[in-house]
Short mmCIF file of C-alpha atoms in Angstrom, two decimals:
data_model
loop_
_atom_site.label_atom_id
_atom_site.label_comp_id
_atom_site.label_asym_id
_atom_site.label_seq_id
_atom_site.Cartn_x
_atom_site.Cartn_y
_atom_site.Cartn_z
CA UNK A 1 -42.10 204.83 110.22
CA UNK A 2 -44.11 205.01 107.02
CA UNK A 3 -46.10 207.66 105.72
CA UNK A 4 -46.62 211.07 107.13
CA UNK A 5 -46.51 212.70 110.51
CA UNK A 6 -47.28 215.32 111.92
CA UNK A 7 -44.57 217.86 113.11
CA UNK A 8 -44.97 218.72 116.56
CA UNK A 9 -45.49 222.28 117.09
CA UNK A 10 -42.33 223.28 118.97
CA UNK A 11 -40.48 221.73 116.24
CA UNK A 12 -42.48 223.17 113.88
CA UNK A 13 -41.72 226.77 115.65
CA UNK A 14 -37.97 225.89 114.75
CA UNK A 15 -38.53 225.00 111.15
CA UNK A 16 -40.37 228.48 110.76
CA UNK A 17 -38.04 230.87 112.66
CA UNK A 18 -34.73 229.54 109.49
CA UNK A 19 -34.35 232.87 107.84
CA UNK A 20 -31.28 233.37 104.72
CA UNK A 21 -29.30 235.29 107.69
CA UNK A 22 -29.96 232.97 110.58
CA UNK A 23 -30.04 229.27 109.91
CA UNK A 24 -31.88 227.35 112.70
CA UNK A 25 -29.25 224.80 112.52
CA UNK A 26 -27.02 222.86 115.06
CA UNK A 27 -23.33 222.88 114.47
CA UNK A 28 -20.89 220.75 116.51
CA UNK A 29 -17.28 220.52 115.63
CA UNK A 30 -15.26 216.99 116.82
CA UNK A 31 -11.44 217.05 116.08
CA UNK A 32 -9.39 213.53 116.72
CA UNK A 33 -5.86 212.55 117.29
CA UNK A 34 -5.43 211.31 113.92
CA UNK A 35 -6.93 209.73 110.65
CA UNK A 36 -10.52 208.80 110.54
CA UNK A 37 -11.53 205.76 107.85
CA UNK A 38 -14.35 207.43 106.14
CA UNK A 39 -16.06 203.48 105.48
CA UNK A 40 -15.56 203.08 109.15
CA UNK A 41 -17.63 206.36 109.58
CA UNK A 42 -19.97 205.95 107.34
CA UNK A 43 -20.93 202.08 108.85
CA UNK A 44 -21.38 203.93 112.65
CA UNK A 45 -23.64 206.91 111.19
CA UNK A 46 -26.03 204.20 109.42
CA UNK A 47 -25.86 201.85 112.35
CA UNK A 48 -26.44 203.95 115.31
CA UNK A 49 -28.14 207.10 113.52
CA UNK A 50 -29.83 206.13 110.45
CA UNK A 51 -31.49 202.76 111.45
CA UNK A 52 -31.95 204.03 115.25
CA UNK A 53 -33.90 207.21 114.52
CA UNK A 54 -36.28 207.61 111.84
CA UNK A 55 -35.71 211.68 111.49
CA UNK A 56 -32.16 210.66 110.14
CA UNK A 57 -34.18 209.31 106.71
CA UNK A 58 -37.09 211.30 107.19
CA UNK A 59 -37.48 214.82 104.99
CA UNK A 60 -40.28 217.51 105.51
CA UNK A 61 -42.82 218.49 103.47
CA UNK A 62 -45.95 220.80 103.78
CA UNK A 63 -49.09 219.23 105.05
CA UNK A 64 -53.00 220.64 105.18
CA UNK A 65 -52.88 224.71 105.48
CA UNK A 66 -49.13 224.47 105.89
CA UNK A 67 -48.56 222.67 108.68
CA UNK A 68 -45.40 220.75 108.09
CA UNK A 69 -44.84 216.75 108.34
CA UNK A 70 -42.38 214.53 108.37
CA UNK A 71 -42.29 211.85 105.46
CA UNK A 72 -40.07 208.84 104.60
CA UNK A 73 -37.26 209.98 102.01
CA UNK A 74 -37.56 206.75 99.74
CA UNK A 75 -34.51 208.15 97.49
CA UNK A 76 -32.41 208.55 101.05
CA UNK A 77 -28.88 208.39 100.51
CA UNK A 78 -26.31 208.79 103.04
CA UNK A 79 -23.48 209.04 100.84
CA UNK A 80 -25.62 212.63 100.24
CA UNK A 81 -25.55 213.20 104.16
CA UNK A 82 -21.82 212.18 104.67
CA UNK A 83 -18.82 214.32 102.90
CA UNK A 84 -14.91 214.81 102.67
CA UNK A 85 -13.59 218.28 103.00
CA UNK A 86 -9.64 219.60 103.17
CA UNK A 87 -7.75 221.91 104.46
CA UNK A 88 -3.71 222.40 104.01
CA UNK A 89 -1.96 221.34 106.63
CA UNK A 90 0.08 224.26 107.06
CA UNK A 91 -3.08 226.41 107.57
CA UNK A 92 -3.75 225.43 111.54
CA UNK A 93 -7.08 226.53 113.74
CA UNK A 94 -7.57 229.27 111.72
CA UNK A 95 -8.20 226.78 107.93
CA UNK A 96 -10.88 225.44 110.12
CA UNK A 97 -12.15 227.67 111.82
CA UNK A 98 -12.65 229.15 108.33
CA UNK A 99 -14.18 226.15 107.37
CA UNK A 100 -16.47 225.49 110.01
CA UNK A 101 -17.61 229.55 109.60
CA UNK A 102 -18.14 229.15 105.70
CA UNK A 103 -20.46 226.17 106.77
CA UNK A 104 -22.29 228.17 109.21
CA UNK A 105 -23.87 230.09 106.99
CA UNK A 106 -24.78 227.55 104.65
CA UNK A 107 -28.29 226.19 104.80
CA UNK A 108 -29.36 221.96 104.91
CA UNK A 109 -30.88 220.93 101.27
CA UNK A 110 -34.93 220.77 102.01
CA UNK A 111 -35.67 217.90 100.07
CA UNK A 112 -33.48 215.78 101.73
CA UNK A 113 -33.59 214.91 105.64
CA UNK A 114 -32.42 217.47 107.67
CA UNK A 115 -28.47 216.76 108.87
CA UNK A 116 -25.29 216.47 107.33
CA UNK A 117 -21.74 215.59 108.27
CA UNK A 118 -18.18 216.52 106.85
CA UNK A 119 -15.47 214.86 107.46
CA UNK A 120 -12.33 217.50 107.43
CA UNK A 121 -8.85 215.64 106.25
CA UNK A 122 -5.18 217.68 106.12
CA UNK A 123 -5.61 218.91 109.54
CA UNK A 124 -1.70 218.73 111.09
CA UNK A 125 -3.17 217.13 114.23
CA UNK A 126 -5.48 215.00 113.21
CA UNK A 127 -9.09 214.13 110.93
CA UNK A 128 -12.15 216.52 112.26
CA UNK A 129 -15.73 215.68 111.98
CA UNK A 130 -17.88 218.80 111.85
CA UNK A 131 -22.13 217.85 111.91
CA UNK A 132 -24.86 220.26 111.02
CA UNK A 133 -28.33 219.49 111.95
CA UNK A 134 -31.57 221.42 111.87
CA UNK A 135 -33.16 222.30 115.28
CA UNK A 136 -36.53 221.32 114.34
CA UNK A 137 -35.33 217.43 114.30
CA UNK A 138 -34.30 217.72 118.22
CA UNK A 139 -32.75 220.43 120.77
CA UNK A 140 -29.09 220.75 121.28
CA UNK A 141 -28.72 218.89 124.26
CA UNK A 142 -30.78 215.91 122.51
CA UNK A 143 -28.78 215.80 119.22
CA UNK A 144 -25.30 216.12 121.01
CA UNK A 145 -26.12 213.05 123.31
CA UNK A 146 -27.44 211.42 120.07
CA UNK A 147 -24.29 211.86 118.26
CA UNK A 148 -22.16 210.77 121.16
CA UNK A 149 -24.24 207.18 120.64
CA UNK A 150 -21.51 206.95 117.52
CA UNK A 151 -18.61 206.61 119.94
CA UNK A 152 -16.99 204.05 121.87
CA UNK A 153 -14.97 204.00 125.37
CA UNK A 154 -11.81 204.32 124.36
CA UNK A 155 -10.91 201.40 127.44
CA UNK A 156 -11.69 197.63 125.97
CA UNK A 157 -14.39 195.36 126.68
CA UNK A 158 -17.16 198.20 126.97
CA UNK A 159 -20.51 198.84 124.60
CA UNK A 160 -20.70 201.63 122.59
CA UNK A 161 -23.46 203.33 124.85
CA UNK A 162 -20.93 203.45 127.37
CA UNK A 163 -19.32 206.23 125.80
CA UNK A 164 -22.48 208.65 126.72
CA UNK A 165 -23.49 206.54 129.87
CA UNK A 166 -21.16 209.13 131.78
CA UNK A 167 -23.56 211.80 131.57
CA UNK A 168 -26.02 209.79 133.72
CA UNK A 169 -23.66 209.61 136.75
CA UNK A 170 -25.15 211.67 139.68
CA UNK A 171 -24.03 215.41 139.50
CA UNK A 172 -21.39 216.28 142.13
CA UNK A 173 -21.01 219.27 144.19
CA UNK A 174 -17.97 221.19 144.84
CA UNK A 175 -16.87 218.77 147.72
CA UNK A 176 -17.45 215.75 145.76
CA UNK A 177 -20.55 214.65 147.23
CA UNK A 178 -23.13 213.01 144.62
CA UNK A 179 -26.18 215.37 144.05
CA UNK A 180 -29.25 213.95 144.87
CA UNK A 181 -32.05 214.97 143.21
CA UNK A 182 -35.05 213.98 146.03
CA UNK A 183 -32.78 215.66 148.27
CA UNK A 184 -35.54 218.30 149.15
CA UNK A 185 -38.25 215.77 148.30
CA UNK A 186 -39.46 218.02 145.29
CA UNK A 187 -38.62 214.28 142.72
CA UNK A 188 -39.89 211.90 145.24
CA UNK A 189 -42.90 209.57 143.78
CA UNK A 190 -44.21 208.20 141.26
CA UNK A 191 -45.22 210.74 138.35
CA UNK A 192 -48.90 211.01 138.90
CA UNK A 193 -48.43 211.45 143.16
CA UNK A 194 -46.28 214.76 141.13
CA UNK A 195 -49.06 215.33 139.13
CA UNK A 196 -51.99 215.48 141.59
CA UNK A 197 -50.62 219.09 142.83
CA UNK A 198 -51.93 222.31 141.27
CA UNK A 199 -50.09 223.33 138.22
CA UNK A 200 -48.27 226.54 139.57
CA UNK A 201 -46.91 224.58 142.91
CA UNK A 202 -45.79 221.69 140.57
CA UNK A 203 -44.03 224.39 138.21
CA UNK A 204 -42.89 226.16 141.21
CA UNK A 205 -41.07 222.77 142.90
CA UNK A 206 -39.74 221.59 139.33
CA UNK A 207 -38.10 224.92 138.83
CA UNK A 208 -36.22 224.40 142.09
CA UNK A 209 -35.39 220.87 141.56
CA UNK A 210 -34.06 221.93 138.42
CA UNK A 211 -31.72 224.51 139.02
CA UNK A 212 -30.75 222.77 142.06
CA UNK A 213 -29.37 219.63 139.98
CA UNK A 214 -27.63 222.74 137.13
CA UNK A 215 -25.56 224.21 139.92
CA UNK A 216 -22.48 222.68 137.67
CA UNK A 217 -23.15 223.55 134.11
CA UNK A 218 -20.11 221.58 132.77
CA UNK A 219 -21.17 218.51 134.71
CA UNK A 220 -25.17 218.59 133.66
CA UNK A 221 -26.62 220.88 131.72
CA UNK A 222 -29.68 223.00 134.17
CA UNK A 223 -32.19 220.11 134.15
CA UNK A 224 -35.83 220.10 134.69
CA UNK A 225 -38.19 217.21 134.57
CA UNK A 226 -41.97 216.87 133.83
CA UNK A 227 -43.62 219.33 136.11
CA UNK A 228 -41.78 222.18 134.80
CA UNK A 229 -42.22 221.65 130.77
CA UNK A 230 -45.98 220.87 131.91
CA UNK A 231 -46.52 224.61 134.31
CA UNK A 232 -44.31 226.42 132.02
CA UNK A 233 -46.64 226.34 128.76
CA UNK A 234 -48.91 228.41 127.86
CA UNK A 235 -49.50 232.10 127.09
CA UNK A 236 -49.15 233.54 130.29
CA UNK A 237 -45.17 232.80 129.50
CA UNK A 238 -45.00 234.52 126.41
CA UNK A 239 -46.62 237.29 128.28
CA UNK A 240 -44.04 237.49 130.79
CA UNK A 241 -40.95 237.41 127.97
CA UNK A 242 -42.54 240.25 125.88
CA UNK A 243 -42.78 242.56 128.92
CA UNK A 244 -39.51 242.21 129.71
CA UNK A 245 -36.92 245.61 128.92
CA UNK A 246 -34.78 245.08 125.61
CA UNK A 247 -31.06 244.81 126.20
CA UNK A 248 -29.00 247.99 126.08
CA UNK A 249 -27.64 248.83 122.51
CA UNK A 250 -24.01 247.21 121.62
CA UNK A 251 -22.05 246.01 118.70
CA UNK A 252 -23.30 242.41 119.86
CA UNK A 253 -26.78 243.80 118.36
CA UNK A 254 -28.07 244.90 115.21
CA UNK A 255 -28.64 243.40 111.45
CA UNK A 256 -27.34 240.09 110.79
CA UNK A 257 -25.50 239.06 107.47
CA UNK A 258 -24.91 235.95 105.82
CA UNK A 259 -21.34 235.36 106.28
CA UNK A 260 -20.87 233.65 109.70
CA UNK A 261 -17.55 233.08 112.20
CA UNK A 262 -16.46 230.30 114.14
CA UNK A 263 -13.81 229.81 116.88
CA UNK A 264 -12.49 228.03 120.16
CA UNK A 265 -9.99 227.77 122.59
CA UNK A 266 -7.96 225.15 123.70
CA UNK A 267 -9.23 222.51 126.43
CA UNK A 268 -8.68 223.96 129.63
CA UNK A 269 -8.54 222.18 132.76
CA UNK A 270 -11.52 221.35 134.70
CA UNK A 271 -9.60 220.60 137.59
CA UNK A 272 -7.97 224.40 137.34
CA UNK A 273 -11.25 225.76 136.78
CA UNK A 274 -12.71 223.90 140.20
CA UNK A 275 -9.66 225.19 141.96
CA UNK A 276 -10.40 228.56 141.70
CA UNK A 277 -13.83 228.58 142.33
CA UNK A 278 -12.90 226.51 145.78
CA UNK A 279 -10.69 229.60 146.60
CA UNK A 280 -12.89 232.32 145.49
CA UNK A 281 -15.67 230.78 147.05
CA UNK A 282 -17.84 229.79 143.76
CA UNK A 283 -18.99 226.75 141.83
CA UNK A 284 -17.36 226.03 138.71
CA UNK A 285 -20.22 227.21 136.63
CA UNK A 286 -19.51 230.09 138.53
CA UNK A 287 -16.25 230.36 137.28
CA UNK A 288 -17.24 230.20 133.45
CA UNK A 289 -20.01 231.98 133.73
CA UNK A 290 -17.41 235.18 135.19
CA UNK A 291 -14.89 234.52 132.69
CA UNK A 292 -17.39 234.52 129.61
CA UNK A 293 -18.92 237.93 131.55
CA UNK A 294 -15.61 239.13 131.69
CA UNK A 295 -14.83 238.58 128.22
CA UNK A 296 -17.43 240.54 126.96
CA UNK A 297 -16.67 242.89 129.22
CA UNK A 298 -12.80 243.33 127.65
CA UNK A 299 -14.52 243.15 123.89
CA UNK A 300 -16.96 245.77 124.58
CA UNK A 301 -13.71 247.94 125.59
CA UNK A 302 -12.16 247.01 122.79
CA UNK A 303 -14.97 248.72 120.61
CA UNK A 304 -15.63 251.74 122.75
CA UNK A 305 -19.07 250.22 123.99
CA UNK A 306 -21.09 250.99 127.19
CA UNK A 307 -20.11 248.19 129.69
CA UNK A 308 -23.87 247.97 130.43
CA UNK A 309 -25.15 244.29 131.80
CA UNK A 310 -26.65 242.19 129.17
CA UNK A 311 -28.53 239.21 128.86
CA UNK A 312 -27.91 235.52 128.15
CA UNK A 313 -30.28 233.12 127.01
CA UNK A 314 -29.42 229.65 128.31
CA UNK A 315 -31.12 226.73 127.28
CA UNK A 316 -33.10 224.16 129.71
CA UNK A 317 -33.32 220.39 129.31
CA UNK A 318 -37.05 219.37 129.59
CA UNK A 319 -35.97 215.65 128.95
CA UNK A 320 -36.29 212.80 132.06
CA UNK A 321 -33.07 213.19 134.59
CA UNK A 322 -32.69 209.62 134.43
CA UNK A 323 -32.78 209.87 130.01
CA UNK A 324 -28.80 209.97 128.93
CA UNK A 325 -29.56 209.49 125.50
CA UNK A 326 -32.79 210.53 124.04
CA UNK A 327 -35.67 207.75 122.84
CA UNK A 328 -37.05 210.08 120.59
CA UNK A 329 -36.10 213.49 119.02
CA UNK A 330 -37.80 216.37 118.97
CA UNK A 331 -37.64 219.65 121.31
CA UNK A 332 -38.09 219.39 124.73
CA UNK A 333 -36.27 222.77 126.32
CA UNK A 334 -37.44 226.13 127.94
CA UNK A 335 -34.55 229.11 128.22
CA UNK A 336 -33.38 231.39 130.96
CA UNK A 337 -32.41 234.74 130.75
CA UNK A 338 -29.13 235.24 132.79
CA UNK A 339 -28.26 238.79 133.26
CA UNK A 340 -23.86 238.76 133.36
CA UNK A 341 -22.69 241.55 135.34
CA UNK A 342 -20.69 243.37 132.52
CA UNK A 343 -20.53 246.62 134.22
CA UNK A 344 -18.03 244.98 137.11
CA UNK A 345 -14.39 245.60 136.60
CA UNK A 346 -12.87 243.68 139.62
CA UNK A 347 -13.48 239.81 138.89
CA UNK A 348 -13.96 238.64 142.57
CA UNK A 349 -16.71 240.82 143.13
CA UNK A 350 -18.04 240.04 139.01
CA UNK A 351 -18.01 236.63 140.32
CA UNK A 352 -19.66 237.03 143.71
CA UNK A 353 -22.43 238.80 141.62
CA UNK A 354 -22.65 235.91 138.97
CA UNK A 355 -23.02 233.75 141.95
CA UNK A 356 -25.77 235.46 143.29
CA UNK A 357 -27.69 236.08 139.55
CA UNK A 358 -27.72 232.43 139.43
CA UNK A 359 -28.69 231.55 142.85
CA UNK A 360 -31.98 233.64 142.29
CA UNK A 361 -32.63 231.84 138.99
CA UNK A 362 -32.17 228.26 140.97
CA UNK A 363 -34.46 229.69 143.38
CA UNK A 364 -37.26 231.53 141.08
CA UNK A 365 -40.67 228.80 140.13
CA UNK A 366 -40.57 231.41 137.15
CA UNK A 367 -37.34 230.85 135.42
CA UNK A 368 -38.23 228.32 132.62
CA UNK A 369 -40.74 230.17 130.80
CA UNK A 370 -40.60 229.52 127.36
CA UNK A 371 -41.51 225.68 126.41
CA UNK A 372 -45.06 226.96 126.42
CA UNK A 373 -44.46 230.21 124.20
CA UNK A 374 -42.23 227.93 122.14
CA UNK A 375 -45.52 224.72 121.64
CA UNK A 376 -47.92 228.41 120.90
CA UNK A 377 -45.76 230.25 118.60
CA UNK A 378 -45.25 226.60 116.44
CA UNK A 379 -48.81 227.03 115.85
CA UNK A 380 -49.38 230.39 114.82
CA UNK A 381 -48.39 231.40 111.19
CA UNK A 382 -45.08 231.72 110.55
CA UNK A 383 -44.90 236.03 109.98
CA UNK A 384 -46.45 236.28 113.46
CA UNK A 385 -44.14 233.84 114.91
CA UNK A 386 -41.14 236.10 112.95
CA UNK A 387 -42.39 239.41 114.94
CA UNK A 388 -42.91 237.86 118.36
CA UNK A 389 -39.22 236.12 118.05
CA UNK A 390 -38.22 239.16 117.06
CA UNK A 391 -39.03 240.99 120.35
CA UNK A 392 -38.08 238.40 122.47
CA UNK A 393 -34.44 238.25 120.80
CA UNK A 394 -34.24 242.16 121.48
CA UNK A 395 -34.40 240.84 125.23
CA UNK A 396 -30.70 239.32 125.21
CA UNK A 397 -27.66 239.86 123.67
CA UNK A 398 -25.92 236.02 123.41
CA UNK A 399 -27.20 232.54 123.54
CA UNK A 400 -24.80 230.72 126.25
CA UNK A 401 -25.32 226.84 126.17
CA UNK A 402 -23.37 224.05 128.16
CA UNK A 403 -23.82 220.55 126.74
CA UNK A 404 -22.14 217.95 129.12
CA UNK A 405 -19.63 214.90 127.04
CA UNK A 406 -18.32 211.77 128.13
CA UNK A 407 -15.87 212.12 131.29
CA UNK A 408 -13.93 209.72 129.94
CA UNK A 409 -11.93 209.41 127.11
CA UNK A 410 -13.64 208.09 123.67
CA UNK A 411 -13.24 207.36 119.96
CA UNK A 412 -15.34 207.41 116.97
CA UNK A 413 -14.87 205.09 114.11
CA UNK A 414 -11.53 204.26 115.40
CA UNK A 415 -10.31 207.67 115.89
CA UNK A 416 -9.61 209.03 119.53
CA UNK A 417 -11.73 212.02 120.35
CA UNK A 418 -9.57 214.88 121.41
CA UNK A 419 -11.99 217.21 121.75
CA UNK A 420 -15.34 219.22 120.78
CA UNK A 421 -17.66 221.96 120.07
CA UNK A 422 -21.09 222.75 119.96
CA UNK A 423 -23.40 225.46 118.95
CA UNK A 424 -27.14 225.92 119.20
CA UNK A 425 -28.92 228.46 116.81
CA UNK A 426 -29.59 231.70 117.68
CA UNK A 427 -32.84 232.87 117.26
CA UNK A 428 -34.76 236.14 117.43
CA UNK A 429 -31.63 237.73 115.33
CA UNK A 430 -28.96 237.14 118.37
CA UNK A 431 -26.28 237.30 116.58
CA UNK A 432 -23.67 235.85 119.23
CA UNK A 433 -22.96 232.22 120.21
CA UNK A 434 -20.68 231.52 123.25
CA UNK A 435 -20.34 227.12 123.98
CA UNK A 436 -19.14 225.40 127.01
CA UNK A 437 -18.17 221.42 126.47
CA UNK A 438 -16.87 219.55 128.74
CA UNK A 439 -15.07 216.24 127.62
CA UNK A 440 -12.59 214.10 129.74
CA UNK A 441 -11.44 216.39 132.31
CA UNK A 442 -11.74 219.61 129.93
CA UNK A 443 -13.37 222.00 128.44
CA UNK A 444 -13.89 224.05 125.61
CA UNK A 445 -14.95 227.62 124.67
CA UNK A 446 -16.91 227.85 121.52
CA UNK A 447 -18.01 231.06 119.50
CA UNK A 448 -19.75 231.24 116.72
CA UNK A 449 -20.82 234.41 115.58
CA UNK A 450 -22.02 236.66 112.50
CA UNK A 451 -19.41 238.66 110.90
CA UNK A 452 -21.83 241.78 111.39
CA UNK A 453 -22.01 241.17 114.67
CA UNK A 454 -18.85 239.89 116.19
CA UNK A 455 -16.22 239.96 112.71
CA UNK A 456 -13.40 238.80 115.10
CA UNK A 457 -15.18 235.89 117.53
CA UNK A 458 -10.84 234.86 118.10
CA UNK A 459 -10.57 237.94 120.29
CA UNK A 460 -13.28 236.90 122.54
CA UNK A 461 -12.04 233.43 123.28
CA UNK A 462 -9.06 235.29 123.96
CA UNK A 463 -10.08 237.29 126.52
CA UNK A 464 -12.10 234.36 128.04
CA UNK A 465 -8.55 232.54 128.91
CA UNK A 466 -7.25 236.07 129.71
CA UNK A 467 -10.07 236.51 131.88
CA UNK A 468 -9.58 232.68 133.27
CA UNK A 469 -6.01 233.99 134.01
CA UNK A 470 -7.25 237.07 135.81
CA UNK A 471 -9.63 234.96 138.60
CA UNK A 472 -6.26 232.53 139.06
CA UNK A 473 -4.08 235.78 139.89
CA UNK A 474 -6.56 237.47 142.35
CA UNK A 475 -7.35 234.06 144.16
CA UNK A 476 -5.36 234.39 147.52
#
């Protein structure tokens, strides 16, 4: 792509939100089973990145009154994009989770495109590849399927797109049974039959369709197609968020800093996860979604806090449902606000209540709300955009995201994945990040957090496996 173009506007609303204290930057974190051959690497990144997308050699630059574009790097260098770090290999998860929390904080050079990747050598257990990238190049869910295009099935005789081709595998209910997404006839027919009906009953039938195929967030991340993204623009959604109550006062809110954490737990079982939520009589998302509440919950304690309910904003894929791996970048996601029922000590009943929270959102045509206050706010200049980001972050307490990874094993460069972790940015001055992956039968707890904020994010994905613990010992 030569030349200039145009940034779209949602994008654009990314680029302006980057403040010193909170970088608007996508962080995933890949560990392996041993040594990765940095040659090997760096021939997969140019291969299936670089040459693939143009944003991976593309920088930004200011165009008329401001408004940013996108413009060929001629200089581009990936040796720039692609570094070694170390750590001792006496130091553990906690030399890189010290790593990856330095990092955090660190903002992506301007005049160069917009992504870099470390490799991490010394690690006891094995090479770790940790990725920043800015959120104005895609969305989270985009850019983690995108960087999943740079691994291969770890079985012979496969392509390399089978390693993400998982993710387009029908979601599956709690009995087994593949989802099916005309199953209430809200998908069925051809785009523009969809498009014929008025714009609130196509945003009102796209909302259900959508949280009907998210019922299992480590499966499929809450998807929506084309008639929500196109009935949830506009300024009658940004009026809706900024009428909304602010979340009660808590040591998860307040002034951010510069110096940022980073933590996660070992994989835990899916199929343990899924057992529980048979017996207790909730989806695994269910399950999660309880623990993380619960966690909070037992962190709040630990500081003295109100156990009040808070909220969670949880991102929505916009993209196709039949779209694995993204043609083109950019942002194409709304959010949710989930409100976790911190102020329930017994977990069945937390979890009966999480249930039912998230049933109403599945059922609501109002739930995705902010693609169109996102596309208006990337046009406005960038100190309004500041204050009206501001209020809506007073509105929740955490950013929760689920990004879905291959269900079978893969490898990267040679290197068997063992597992990863993702975080999204976390705008509006939220200064908590909680991360569910699942990879392979697993998954992973993530938290990233600012040391203002959250200065011990370890004690949280603590109580998360205490709090997994806690739902096992009550099931009957």
């Amino acid at each position: 792509m030569a030349g200039r173009e145009r940034m779209g506007s949602m994008d654009a609303a990314w680029l302006q939100m980057e403040e010193p204290a909170n970088l608007m930057m996508i962080t995933a974190v890949l560990w392996f089973d041993g040594p990765m051959d940095r040659e090997r690497l760096r021939t997969v990144v140019r291969e299936r990145l670089v040459e693939r997308y143009p944003r991976f050699r593309q920088r930004v630059v200011p165009g008329a009154l401001g408004a940013p574009h996108w413009e060929d790097a001629t200089d581009f260098d990936l040796d720039a994009h692609l570094s070694t770090l170390r750590v001792p290999a006496t130091g553990g998860r906690a030399a890189l989770e010290a790593v990856v929390g330095d990092w955090l904080g660190v903002p992506l050079e301007r005049s160069r495109p917009l992504w870099h990747l470390h490799l991490v050598k010394g690690a006891a257990r094995g090479d770790v590849l940790l990725a920043r990238l800015h959120h104005c190049m895609a969305d989270g869910i985009a850019l983690a399927r995108v960087l999943l295009t740079l691994t291969d099935p770890v079985r012979a005789g496969t392509g390399p797109e089978d390693a993400v081709r998982a993710e387009a595998v029908p979601a599956r209910d709690d009995a087994g049974t593949p989802a099916d997404p005309d199953s209430d006839g809200s998908l069925r027919g051809s785009r523009e039959e969809r498009l014929s009906a008025p714009g609130w009953m196509r945003l009102a039938r796209g909302a259900r369709a959508a949280f009907r195929k998210g019922v299992e967030l480590v499966q499929e991340p809450i998807l929506a197609g084309d008639l929500v993204l196109e009935g949830a623009r506009g300024a009658a959604a940004l009026g809706k968020l900024l009428v909304m109550p602010p979340d009660p006062r808590s040591p998860l809110r307040g002034p951010l800093g510069a110096r940022k954490l980073a933590a996660w737990s070992e994989p835990v079982a899916l199929a343990r996860v899924k057992a529980v939520g048979q017996t207790l009589g909730g989806t695994v998302n269910d399950v999660l979604l309880t623990a993380v509440t619960g966690a909070l919950r037992r962190y709040l304690a630990s500081r003295e806090a109100p156990l009040e309910d808070m909220h969670a904003l949880v991102p929505v894929n916009l993209r196709p449902l039949d779209e694995p791996v993204p043609r083109e970048l950019g942002n194409r996601f709304g959010v949710v606000f989930l409100r976790l029922p911190v102020h329930l000590e017994d977990p069945r009943r937390r979890l009966r209540e999480v249930s039912k929270r998230m049933e109403a959102l599945k059922r609501s045509p109002e739930a995705v709300v902010t693609s169109g206050a996102l596309e208006l706010l990337g046009r406005t200049p960038a100190a309004l955009e500041r204050v009206v980001v501001d209020v809506m972050g007073t509105k929740a307490s955490l950013v929760a995201t689920n990004v879905p990874g291959p269900r079978q094993p893969v490898s990267l460069a040679g290197a068997r994945l063992d597992g990863l972790t993702f975080w999204v940015p976390q705008a509006g001055h939220v200064g908590l990040g909680v991360s569910l992956f699942s990879y392979a039968g697993q998954v992973t707890l993530g938290v990233a957090s600012d040391a203002s904020r959250v200065p011990d994010p370890g004690a949280l994905v603590a109580a998360f496996l205490e709090e997994l613990e806690a739902l096992a010992t009550v099931a009957p």
